[in-house]
Amino acid sequence: SRLGPPLRTEIARWFPPEQVEPAVLIFRELYPAYAITPTVPLPGARAAIEMIRARGGRVLVVTSKLGRLARLHLDHLGLAVDEVAGDLFAEGKATALREHGATHYVGDHVADMVAAQTAGVPGIGVATGPCSADELRTAGAEVVLDDLTGFPGALDRMIQLALEQ
């Protein structure tokens, strides 16, 4: 339930103000040794990336995690993406979405739906993170999936609807 917001925001809940920055630095120093190897891909993640590529699309990862740390996860999992934009949250993610010409944004946090709305792209909520399907819908998700295994069909439906308009 604590995943999603920037690390400094979370650390500030647990440490006094003068200890936040040192705690963030220690966390990030230890992170590669402890957080990368145990990571497993979400069911459907690889298929979602392959489906986007099969349709001529590009894959951009926009995350509150530092880009270099996100890249370590992606490399460990063998998930090839075109771009990684890190250390962004909520409206800040919209900047990267616009800069990279994103047409959709998939996220598991209400702040991701804020990012999609701010960037003017459809938000696809995935209820595998800290936010429920109802929270994602309320935050503006145009489609909400239980997990990423439903992503290919959902994106095909969204593309078809866009073509019909």
mmCIF file of C-alpha atoms in Angstrom:
data_model
loop_
_atom_site.group_PDB
_atom_site.id
_atom_site.type_symbol
_atom_site.label_atom_id
_atom_site.label_comp_id
_atom_site.label_asym_id
_atom_site.label_seq_id
_atom_site.Cartn_x
_atom_site.Cartn_y
_atom_site.Cartn_z
ATOM 1 C CA SER A 1 0.000 0.000 0.000
ATOM 2 C CA ARG A 2 3.007 2.312 0.295
ATOM 3 C CA LEU A 3 4.246 1.936 -3.294
ATOM 4 C CA GLY A 4 3.872 4.709 -5.828
ATOM 5 C CA PRO A 5 4.790 8.080 -4.359
ATOM 6 C CA PRO A 6 8.351 9.377 -4.668
ATOM 7 C CA LEU A 7 10.886 7.873 -2.288
ATOM 8 C CA ARG A 8 11.464 11.164 -0.440
ATOM 9 C CA THR A 9 7.733 11.441 0.248
ATOM 10 C CA GLU A 10 7.637 7.965 1.750
ATOM 11 C CA ILE A 11 10.884 8.335 3.713
ATOM 12 C CA ALA A 12 9.578 11.599 5.187
ATOM 13 C CA ARG A 13 6.764 9.603 6.811
ATOM 14 C CA TRP A 14 9.301 7.604 8.810
ATOM 15 C CA PHE A 15 12.263 9.889 9.446
ATOM 16 C CA PRO A 16 12.658 13.387 10.901
ATOM 17 C CA PRO A 17 13.291 16.091 8.255
ATOM 18 C CA GLU A 18 17.042 16.283 8.860
ATOM 19 C CA GLN A 19 17.396 12.524 8.236
ATOM 20 C CA VAL A 20 15.335 12.270 5.048
ATOM 21 C CA GLU A 21 18.091 13.018 2.542
ATOM 22 C CA PRO A 22 20.677 10.721 4.183
ATOM 23 C CA ALA A 23 18.048 7.938 4.352
ATOM 24 C CA VAL A 24 17.215 8.391 0.660
ATOM 25 C CA LEU A 25 20.906 8.177 -0.242
ATOM 26 C CA ILE A 26 21.404 5.001 1.827
ATOM 27 C CA PHE A 27 18.255 3.439 0.365
ATOM 28 C CA ARG A 28 19.408 4.121 -3.186
ATOM 29 C CA GLU A 29 22.904 2.865 -2.424
ATOM 30 C CA LEU A 30 21.553 -0.439 -1.086
ATOM 31 C CA TYR A 31 18.761 -0.805 -3.635
ATOM 32 C CA PRO A 32 20.698 -2.505 -6.487
ATOM 33 C CA ALA A 33 22.068 -5.183 -4.160
ATOM 34 C CA TYR A 34 18.720 -6.082 -2.586
ATOM 35 C CA ALA A 35 15.831 -5.105 -4.864
ATOM 36 C CA ILE A 36 16.775 -6.148 -8.392
ATOM 37 C CA THR A 37 17.382 -9.909 -8.243
ATOM 38 C CA PRO A 38 14.150 -10.814 -6.394
ATOM 39 C CA THR A 39 12.026 -8.881 -8.895
ATOM 40 C CA VAL A 40 9.735 -10.910 -11.148
ATOM 41 C CA PRO A 41 7.664 -9.544 -14.031
ATOM 42 C CA LEU A 42 3.948 -9.049 -13.557
ATOM 43 C CA PRO A 43 1.904 -11.613 -15.467
ATOM 44 C CA GLY A 44 1.247 -10.189 -18.924
ATOM 45 C CA ALA A 45 4.064 -7.601 -18.859
ATOM 46 C CA ARG A 46 6.181 -9.269 -21.520
ATOM 47 C CA ALA A 47 3.153 -9.925 -23.755
ATOM 48 C CA ALA A 48 2.029 -6.291 -23.391
ATOM 49 C CA ILE A 49 5.400 -5.020 -24.579
ATOM 50 C CA GLU A 50 5.492 -7.508 -27.448
ATOM 51 C CA MET A 51 1.953 -6.547 -28.479
ATOM 52 C CA ILE A 52 2.840 -2.851 -28.627
ATOM 53 C CA ARG A 53 5.900 -3.607 -30.733
ATOM 54 C CA ALA A 54 3.884 -5.893 -33.047
ATOM 55 C CA ARG A 55 1.588 -2.946 -33.766
ATOM 56 C CA GLY A 56 4.517 -0.648 -34.567
ATOM 57 C CA GLY A 57 4.462 1.136 -31.227
ATOM 58 C CA ARG A 58 7.182 2.238 -28.855
ATOM 59 C CA VAL A 59 7.344 1.468 -25.141
ATOM 60 C CA LEU A 60 8.090 4.238 -22.662
ATOM 61 C CA VAL A 61 8.393 3.558 -18.932
ATOM 62 C CA VAL A 62 7.547 6.614 -16.816
ATOM 63 C CA THR A 63 8.142 6.028 -13.115
ATOM 64 C CA SER A 64 8.707 7.712 -9.783
ATOM 65 C CA LYS A 65 11.717 5.415 -9.360
ATOM 66 C CA LEU A 66 15.066 6.817 -10.495
ATOM 67 C CA GLY A 67 15.501 5.994 -14.163
ATOM 68 C CA ARG A 68 18.787 4.147 -13.639
ATOM 69 C CA LEU A 69 17.186 1.913 -10.992
ATOM 70 C CA ALA A 70 14.150 1.240 -13.185
ATOM 71 C CA ARG A 71 16.527 0.336 -16.018
ATOM 72 C CA LEU A 72 18.271 -2.208 -13.735
ATOM 73 C CA HIS A 73 14.900 -3.929 -13.167
ATOM 74 C CA LEU A 74 14.047 -3.937 -16.858
ATOM 75 C CA ASP A 75 17.456 -5.301 -17.838
ATOM 76 C CA HIS A 76 17.285 -7.991 -15.130
ATOM 77 C CA LEU A 77 13.871 -9.088 -16.419
ATOM 78 C CA GLY A 78 14.883 -8.898 -20.076
ATOM 79 C CA LEU A 79 12.124 -6.381 -20.824
ATOM 80 C CA ALA A 80 13.249 -4.241 -23.747
ATOM 81 C CA VAL A 81 11.732 -0.756 -23.720
ATOM 82 C CA ASP A 82 12.533 2.237 -25.886
ATOM 83 C CA GLU A 83 12.787 4.922 -23.212
ATOM 84 C CA VAL A 84 12.792 5.279 -19.431
ATOM 85 C CA ALA A 85 11.827 8.539 -17.723
ATOM 86 C CA GLY A 86 12.322 8.418 -13.992
ATOM 87 C CA ASP A 87 11.996 10.425 -10.798
ATOM 88 C CA LEU A 88 8.573 11.736 -11.867
ATOM 89 C CA PHE A 89 5.192 11.638 -10.138
ATOM 90 C CA ALA A 90 1.608 12.596 -10.986
ATOM 91 C CA GLU A 91 1.583 15.750 -13.152
ATOM 92 C CA GLY A 92 5.370 15.493 -13.512
ATOM 93 C CA LYS A 93 4.912 12.265 -15.455
ATOM 94 C CA ALA A 94 2.730 14.125 -17.963
ATOM 95 C CA THR A 95 5.750 16.105 -19.131
ATOM 96 C CA ALA A 96 7.541 12.912 -20.169
ATOM 97 C CA LEU A 97 4.372 11.498 -21.735
ATOM 98 C CA ARG A 98 4.012 14.602 -23.897
ATOM 99 C CA GLU A 99 7.735 14.851 -24.743
ATOM 100 C CA HIS A 100 7.788 11.266 -25.966
ATOM 101 C CA GLY A 101 4.476 11.453 -27.819
ATOM 102 C CA ALA A 102 2.696 8.855 -25.702
ATOM 103 C CA THR A 103 -0.754 7.873 -26.932
ATOM 104 C CA HIS A 104 -1.815 5.896 -23.811
ATOM 105 C CA TYR A 105 -0.526 5.518 -20.276
ATOM 106 C CA VAL A 106 -0.769 2.341 -18.222
ATOM 107 C CA GLY A 107 -0.454 2.714 -14.470
ATOM 108 C CA ASP A 108 -1.435 1.216 -11.152
ATOM 109 C CA HIS A 109 -1.744 4.386 -9.064
ATOM 110 C CA VAL A 110 -4.288 7.211 -9.012
ATOM 111 C CA ALA A 111 -1.378 9.595 -9.659
ATOM 112 C CA ASP A 112 -0.781 7.738 -12.937
ATOM 113 C CA MET A 113 -4.327 8.552 -14.009
ATOM 114 C CA VAL A 114 -3.649 12.204 -13.103
ATOM 115 C CA ALA A 115 -0.557 12.017 -15.326
ATOM 116 C CA ALA A 116 -2.578 10.584 -18.215
ATOM 117 C CA GLN A 117 -5.292 13.226 -17.904
ATOM 118 C CA THR A 118 -2.723 16.028 -17.641
ATOM 119 C CA ALA A 119 -0.950 14.716 -20.761
ATOM 120 C CA GLY A 120 -4.266 14.365 -22.593
ATOM 121 C CA VAL A 121 -3.956 10.625 -23.203
ATOM 122 C CA PRO A 122 -6.212 7.767 -22.131
ATOM 123 C CA GLY A 123 -5.270 6.238 -18.806
ATOM 124 C CA ILE A 124 -5.366 2.469 -18.508
ATOM 125 C CA GLY A 125 -5.539 1.467 -14.857
ATOM 126 C CA VAL A 126 -4.178 -1.870 -13.698
ATOM 127 C CA ALA A 127 -5.308 -2.947 -10.230
ATOM 128 C CA THR A 128 -2.066 -4.752 -9.345
ATOM 129 C CA GLY A 129 -0.614 -1.950 -7.241
ATOM 130 C CA PRO A 130 -1.659 0.040 -4.207
ATOM 131 C CA CYS A 131 -4.897 1.411 -5.707
ATOM 132 C CA SER A 132 -8.153 -0.464 -6.209
ATOM 133 C CA ALA A 133 -10.049 -0.687 -9.475
ATOM 134 C CA ASP A 134 -12.648 1.745 -8.086
ATOM 135 C CA GLU A 135 -9.962 4.243 -7.057
ATOM 136 C CA LEU A 136 -8.397 4.067 -10.526
ATOM 137 C CA ARG A 137 -11.808 4.562 -12.187
ATOM 138 C CA THR A 138 -12.614 7.511 -9.931
ATOM 139 C CA ALA A 139 -9.214 9.016 -10.774
ATOM 140 C CA GLY A 140 -10.094 8.976 -14.474
ATOM 141 C CA ALA A 141 -8.964 5.641 -15.886
ATOM 142 C CA GLU A 142 -10.771 5.011 -19.161
ATOM 143 C CA VAL A 143 -10.229 1.272 -18.779
ATOM 144 C CA VAL A 144 -9.391 -0.675 -15.630
ATOM 145 C CA LEU A 145 -7.832 -4.132 -15.808
ATOM 146 C CA ASP A 146 -7.395 -6.679 -13.046
ATOM 147 C CA ASP A 147 -3.881 -7.350 -14.341
ATOM 148 C CA LEU A 148 -1.758 -6.927 -17.465
ATOM 149 C CA THR A 149 -2.975 -10.146 -19.067
ATOM 150 C CA GLY A 150 -6.013 -8.183 -20.257
ATOM 151 C CA PHE A 151 -3.930 -5.391 -21.782
ATOM 152 C CA PRO A 152 -3.712 -6.593 -25.420
ATOM 153 C CA GLY A 153 -7.489 -6.876 -25.787
ATOM 154 C CA ALA A 154 -8.101 -3.566 -24.007
ATOM 155 C CA LEU A 155 -5.646 -1.674 -26.205
ATOM 156 C CA ASP A 156 -7.092 -3.211 -29.359
ATOM 157 C CA ARG A 157 -10.568 -2.034 -28.267
ATOM 158 C CA MET A 158 -9.260 1.472 -27.515
ATOM 159 C CA ILE A 159 -7.512 1.687 -30.887
ATOM 160 C CA GLN A 160 -10.648 0.477 -32.677
ATOM 161 C CA LEU A 161 -12.804 3.074 -30.866
ATOM 162 C CA ALA A 162 -10.354 5.825 -31.817
ATOM 163 C CA LEU A 163 -10.459 4.766 -35.468
ATOM 164 C CA GLU A 164 -14.264 4.801 -35.510
ATOM 165 C CA GLN A 165 -14.438 8.405 -34.278
#
